[in-house]
Short mmCIF file of C-alpha atoms and ligand atoms in Angstrom, two decimals:
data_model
loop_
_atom_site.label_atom_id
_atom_site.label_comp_id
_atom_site.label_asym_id
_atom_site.label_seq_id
_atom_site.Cartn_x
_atom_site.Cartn_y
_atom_site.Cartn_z
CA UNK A 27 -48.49 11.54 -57.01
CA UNK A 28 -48.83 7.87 -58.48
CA UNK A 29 -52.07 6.59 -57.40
CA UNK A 30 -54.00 2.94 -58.49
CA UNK A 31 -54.21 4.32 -62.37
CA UNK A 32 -50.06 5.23 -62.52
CA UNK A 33 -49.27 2.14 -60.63
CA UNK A 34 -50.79 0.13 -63.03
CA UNK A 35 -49.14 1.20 -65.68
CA UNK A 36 -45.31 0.67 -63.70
CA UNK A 37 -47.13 -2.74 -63.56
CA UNK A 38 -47.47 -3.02 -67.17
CA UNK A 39 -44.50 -1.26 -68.32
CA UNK A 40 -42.14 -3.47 -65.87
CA UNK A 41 -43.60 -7.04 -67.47
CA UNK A 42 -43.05 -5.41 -70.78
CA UNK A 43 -39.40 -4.20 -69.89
CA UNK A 44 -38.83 -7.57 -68.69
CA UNK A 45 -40.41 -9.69 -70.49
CA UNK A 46 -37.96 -12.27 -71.60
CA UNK A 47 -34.76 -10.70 -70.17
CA UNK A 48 -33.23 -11.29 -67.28
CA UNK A 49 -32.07 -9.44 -64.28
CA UNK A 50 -27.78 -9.90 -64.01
CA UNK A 51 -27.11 -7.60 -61.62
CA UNK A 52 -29.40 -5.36 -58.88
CA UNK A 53 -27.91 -2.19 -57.31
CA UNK A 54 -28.97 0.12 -55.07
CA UNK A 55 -27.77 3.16 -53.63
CA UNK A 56 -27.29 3.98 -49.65
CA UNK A 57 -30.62 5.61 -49.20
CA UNK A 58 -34.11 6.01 -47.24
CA UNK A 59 -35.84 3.83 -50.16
CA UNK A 60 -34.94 0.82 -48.92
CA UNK A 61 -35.68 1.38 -45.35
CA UNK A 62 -37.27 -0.95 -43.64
CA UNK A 63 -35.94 -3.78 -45.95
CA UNK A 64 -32.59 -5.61 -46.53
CA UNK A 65 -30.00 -4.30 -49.05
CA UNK A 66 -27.90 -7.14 -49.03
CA UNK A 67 -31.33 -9.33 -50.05
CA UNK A 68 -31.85 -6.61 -53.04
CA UNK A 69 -28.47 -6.89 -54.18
CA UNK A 70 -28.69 -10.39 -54.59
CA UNK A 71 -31.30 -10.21 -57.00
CA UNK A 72 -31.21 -11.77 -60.14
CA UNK A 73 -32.84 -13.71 -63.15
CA UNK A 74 -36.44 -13.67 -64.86
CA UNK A 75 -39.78 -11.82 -63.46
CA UNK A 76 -41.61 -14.36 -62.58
CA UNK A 77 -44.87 -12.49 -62.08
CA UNK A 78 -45.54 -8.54 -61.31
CA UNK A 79 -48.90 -8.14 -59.24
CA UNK A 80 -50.47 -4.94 -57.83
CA UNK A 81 -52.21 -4.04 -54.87
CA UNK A 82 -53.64 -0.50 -54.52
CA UNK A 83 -51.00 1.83 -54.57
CA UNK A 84 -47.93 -1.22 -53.97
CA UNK A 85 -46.05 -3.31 -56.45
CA UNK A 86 -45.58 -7.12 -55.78
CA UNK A 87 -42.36 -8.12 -57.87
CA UNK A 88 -41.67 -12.18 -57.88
CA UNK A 89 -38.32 -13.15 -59.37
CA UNK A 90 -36.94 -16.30 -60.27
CA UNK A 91 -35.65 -18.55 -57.19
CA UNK A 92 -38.12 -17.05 -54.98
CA UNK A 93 -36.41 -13.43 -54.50
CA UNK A 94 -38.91 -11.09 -54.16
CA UNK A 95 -39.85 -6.73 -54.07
CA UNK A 96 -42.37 -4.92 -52.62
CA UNK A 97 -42.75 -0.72 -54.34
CA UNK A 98 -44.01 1.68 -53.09
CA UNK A 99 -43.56 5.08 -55.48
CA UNK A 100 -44.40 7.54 -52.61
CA UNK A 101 -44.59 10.77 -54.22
CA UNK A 102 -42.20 11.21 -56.80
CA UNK A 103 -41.02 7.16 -57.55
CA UNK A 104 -41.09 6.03 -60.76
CA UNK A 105 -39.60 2.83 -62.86
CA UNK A 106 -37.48 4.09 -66.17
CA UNK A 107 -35.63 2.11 -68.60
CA UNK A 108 -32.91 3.54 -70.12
CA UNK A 109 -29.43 2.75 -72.28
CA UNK A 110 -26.79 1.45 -70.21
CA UNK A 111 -24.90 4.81 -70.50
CA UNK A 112 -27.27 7.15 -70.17
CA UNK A 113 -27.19 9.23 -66.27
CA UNK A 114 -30.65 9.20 -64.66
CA UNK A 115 -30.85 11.91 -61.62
CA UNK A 116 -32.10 10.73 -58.68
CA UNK A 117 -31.90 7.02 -59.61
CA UNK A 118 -32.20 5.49 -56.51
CA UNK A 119 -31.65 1.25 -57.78
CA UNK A 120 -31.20 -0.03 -60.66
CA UNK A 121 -32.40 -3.68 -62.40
CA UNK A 122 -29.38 -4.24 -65.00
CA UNK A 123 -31.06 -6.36 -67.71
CA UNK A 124 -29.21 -8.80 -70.25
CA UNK A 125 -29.67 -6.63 -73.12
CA UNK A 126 -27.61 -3.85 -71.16
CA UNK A 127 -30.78 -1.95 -70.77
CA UNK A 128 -31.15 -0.74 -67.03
CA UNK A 129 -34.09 -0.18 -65.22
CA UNK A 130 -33.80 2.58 -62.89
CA UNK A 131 -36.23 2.94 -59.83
CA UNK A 132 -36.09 6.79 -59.78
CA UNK A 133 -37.08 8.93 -57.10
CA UNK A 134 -36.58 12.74 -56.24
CA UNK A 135 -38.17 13.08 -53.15
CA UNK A 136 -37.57 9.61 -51.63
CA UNK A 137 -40.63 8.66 -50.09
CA UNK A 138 -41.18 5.61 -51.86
CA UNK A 139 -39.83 2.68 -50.65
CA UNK A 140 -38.19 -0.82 -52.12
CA UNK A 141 -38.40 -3.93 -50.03
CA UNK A 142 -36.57 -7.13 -50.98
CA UNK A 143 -38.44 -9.98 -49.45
CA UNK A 144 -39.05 -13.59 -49.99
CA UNK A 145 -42.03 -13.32 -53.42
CA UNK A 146 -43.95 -16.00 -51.58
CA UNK A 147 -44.00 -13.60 -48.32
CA UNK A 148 -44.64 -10.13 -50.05
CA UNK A 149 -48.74 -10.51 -49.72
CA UNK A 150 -48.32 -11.28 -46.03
CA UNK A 151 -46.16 -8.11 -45.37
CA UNK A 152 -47.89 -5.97 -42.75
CA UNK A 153 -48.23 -2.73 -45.33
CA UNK A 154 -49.61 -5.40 -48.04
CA UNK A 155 -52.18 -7.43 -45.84
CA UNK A 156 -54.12 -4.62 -44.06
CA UNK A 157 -55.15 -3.27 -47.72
CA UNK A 158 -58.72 -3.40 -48.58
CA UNK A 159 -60.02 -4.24 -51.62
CA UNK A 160 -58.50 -2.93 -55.05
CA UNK A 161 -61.02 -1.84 -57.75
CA UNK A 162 -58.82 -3.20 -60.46
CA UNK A 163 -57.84 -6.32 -59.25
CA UNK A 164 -61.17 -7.45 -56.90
CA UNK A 165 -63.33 -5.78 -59.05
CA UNK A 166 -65.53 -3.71 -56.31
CA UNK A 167 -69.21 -4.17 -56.30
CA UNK A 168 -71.67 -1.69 -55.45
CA UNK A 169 -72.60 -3.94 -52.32
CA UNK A 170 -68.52 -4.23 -51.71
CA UNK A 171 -68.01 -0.46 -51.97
CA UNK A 172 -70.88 -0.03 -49.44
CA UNK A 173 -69.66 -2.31 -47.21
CA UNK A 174 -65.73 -1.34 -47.25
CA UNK A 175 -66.81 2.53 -46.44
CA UNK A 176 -70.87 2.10 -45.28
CA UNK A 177 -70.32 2.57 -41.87
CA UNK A 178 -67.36 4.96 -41.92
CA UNK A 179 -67.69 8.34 -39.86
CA UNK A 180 -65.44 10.01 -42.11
CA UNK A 181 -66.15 12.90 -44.80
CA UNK A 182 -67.00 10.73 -47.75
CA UNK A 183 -63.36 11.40 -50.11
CA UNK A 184 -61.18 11.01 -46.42
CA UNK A 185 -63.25 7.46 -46.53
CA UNK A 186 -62.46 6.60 -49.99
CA UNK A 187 -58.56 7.64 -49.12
CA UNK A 188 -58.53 4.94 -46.50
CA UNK A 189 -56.37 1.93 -47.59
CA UNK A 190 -57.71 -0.17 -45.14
CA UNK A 191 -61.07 0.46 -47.04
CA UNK A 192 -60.61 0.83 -50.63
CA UNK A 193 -56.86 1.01 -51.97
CA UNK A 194 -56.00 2.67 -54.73
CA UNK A 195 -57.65 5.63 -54.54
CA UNK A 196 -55.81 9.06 -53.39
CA UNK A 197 -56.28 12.64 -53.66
CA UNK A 198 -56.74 13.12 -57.19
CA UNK A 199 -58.92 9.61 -57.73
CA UNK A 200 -60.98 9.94 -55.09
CA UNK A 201 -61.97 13.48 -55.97
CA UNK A 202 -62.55 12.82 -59.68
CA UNK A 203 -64.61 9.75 -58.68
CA UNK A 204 -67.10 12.08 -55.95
CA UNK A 205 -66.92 14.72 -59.04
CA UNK A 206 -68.15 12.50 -61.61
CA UNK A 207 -70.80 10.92 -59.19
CA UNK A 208 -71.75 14.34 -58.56
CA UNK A 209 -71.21 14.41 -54.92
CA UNK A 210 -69.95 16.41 -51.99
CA UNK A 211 -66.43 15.28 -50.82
CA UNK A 212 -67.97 16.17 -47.35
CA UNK A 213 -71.18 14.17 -47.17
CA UNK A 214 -71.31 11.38 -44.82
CA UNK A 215 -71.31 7.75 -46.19
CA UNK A 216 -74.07 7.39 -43.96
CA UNK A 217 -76.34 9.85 -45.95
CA UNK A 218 -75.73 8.27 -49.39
CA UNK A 219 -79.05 6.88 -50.58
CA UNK A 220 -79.06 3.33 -52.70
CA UNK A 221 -78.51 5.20 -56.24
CA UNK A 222 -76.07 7.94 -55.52
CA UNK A 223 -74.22 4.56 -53.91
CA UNK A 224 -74.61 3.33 -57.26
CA UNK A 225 -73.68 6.53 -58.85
CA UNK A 226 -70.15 6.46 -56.82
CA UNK A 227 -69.62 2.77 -57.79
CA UNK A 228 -69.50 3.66 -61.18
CA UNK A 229 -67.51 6.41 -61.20
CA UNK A 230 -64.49 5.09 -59.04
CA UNK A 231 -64.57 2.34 -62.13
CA UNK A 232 -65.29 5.62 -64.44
CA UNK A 233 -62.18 7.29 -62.96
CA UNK A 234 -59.88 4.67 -62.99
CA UNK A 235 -60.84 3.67 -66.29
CA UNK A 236 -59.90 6.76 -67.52
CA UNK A 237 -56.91 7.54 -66.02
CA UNK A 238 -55.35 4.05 -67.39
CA UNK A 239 -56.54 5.18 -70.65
CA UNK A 240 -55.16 8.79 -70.43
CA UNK A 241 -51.92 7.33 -69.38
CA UNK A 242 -51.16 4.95 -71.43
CA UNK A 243 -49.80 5.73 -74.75
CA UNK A 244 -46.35 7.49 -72.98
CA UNK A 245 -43.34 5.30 -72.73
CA UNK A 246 -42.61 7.68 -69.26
CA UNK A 247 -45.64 8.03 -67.15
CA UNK A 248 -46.25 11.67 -66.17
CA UNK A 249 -47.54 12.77 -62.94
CA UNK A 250 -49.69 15.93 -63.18
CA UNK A 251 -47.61 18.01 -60.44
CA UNK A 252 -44.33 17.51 -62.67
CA UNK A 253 -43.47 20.63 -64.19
CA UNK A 254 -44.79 20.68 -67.53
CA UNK A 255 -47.01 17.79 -67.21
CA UNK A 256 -50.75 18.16 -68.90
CA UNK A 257 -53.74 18.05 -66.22
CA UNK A 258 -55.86 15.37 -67.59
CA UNK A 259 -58.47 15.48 -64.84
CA UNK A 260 -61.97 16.69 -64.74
CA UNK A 261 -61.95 18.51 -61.26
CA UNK A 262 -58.57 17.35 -59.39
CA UNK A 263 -55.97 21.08 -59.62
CA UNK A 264 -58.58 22.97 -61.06
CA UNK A 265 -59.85 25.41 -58.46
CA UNK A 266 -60.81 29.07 -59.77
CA UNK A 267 -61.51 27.45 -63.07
CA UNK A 268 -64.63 26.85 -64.43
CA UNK A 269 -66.18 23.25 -63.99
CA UNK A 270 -66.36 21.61 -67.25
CA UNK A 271 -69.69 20.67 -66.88
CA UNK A 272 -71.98 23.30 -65.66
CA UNK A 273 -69.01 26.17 -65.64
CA UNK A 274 -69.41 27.42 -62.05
CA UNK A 275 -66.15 27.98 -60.97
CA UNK A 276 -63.91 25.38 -58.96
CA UNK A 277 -63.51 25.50 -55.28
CA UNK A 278 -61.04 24.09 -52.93
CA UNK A 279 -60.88 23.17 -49.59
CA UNK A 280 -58.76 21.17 -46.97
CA UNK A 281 -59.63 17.99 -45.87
CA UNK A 282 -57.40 15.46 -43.64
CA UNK A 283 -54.75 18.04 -44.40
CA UNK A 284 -54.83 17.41 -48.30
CA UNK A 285 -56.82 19.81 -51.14
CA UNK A 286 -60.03 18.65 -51.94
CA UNK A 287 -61.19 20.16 -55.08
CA UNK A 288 -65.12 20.09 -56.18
CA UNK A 289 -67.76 22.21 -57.90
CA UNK A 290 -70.38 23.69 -55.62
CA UNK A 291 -73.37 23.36 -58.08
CA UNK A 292 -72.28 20.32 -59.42
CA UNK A 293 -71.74 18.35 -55.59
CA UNK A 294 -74.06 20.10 -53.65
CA UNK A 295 -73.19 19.91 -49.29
CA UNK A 296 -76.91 18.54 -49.25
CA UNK A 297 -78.33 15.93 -51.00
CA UNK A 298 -81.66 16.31 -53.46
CA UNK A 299 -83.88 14.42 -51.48
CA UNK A 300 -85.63 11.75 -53.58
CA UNK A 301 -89.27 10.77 -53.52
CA UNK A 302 -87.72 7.11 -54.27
CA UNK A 303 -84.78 5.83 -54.31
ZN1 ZN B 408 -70.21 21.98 -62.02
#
């Protein structure tokens, strides 16, 4: 499932795609993706990417004359270019470019979404404007991380998960992140001390970092629950297996209704007290 890291990389690979083309013709089909927005307004698209911004797990797409798109990928959403003959299933809209290429917003499952929308409006859009603050683009501090999820009752990765909070972060992120910081997906924000705050700080940048890196070199961006698709991730999908750090084997358990997956000696459900923190 495309989180911050996979998002980033549509990001990239749509200003690549469209760098210095131009969009002729916009179509898109009869579908659930573009609920919630205008078809007509989509159709009408056309001309030069103006600018492509981000926020958490949403695309902001500004064309020329104003016409704007909000993404969302959902689950199984993704942004392919391909020849202007070539059949894409499950190609949902398309972005014909002047070179004949086509840019296909994909999408098995449909529960992404595609909003056509004035560009200058997209930030204000209800979905876009409650977001909290992206690692990428705001560049979280350790005294912004504490204060976006400090006072939050929730089991540390269900805090992390919270748009409102943080966005960007999902199942896999936020569990690689509390993996790599070495702690429990179920300890209370509350009981952090100072430097396993600073310990999580890092390794949401850690995570992400990665990820973007991992991803990068593939023209097609592969999500890890494709068939066939490698598991680049430290902890995220690998319950039963041993932990690559201290080998204890990976557990598993639900959390908000989604798989939380962390090693028992390596995130401990109590914290090491420190003499000093
Ligand atoms: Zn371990």
């Amino acid at each position: 499932m495309p989180e911050l890291p996979e998002v980033e990389l549509a990001r990239r690979q749509l200003e690549r795609w469209l760098d210095g083309r131009k969009v002729v013709r916009a179509e898109a089909d009869k579908t659930r993706i573009l609920r919630g927005g205008d078809r007509e307004r989509f159709l009408k698209l056309k001309g030069r990417l103006v600018r492509a911004d981000r926020r958490g797990k949403y695309l902001l797409l500004s064309f020329e004359g104003g016409q704007g798109v909000l993404a969302h990928l959902g689950m199984t959403g993704k942004f392919l270019r391909r020849g202007a003959a070539d059949l894409v299933p499950w190609s949902r809209a398309r972005l014909v470019l002047d070179d004949a290429s086509v840019v296909h917003y994909r999408d098995p499952r449909m529960f992404g979404q595609l909003v056509a929308a004035p560009s200058e409006g997209l930030r204000a859009l209800k979905a876009v404007a409650k977001l909290g603050l992206d690692p990428l683009a705001d560049g979280l501090t350790v005294e912004q991380l504490i204060e976006a999820i400090g006072d939050s009752r929730q089991a540390l990765k269900v805090a992390l998960m919270d748009q409102t909070r943080i966005t960007g972060l999902g199942n896999i992120h936020a569990a690689e992140a509390l993996f790599r910081a070495r702690l429990h997906p179920g300890r209370k924000p509350k009981s952090l001390e100072p430097k396993e705050w600073r310990a999580l700080h890092k390794a949401i940048h850690a995570a992400l970092s990665f990820a973007l890196a991992a991803e990068d070199s593939e023209d097609e961006i592969a999500y890890v629950e494709e068939p066939g698709a490698k598991n680049p991730f430290l902890i995220y999908g690998r319950a039963g297996t041993p932990c690559r750090r201290c080998r204890t084997p990976v557990k598993a358990f639900t959390q908000a209704g989604r798989t939380t997956h962390f090693c028992p000696r390596c995130q401990p459900k109590r914290p090491k007290r420190s003499p000093q923190t």
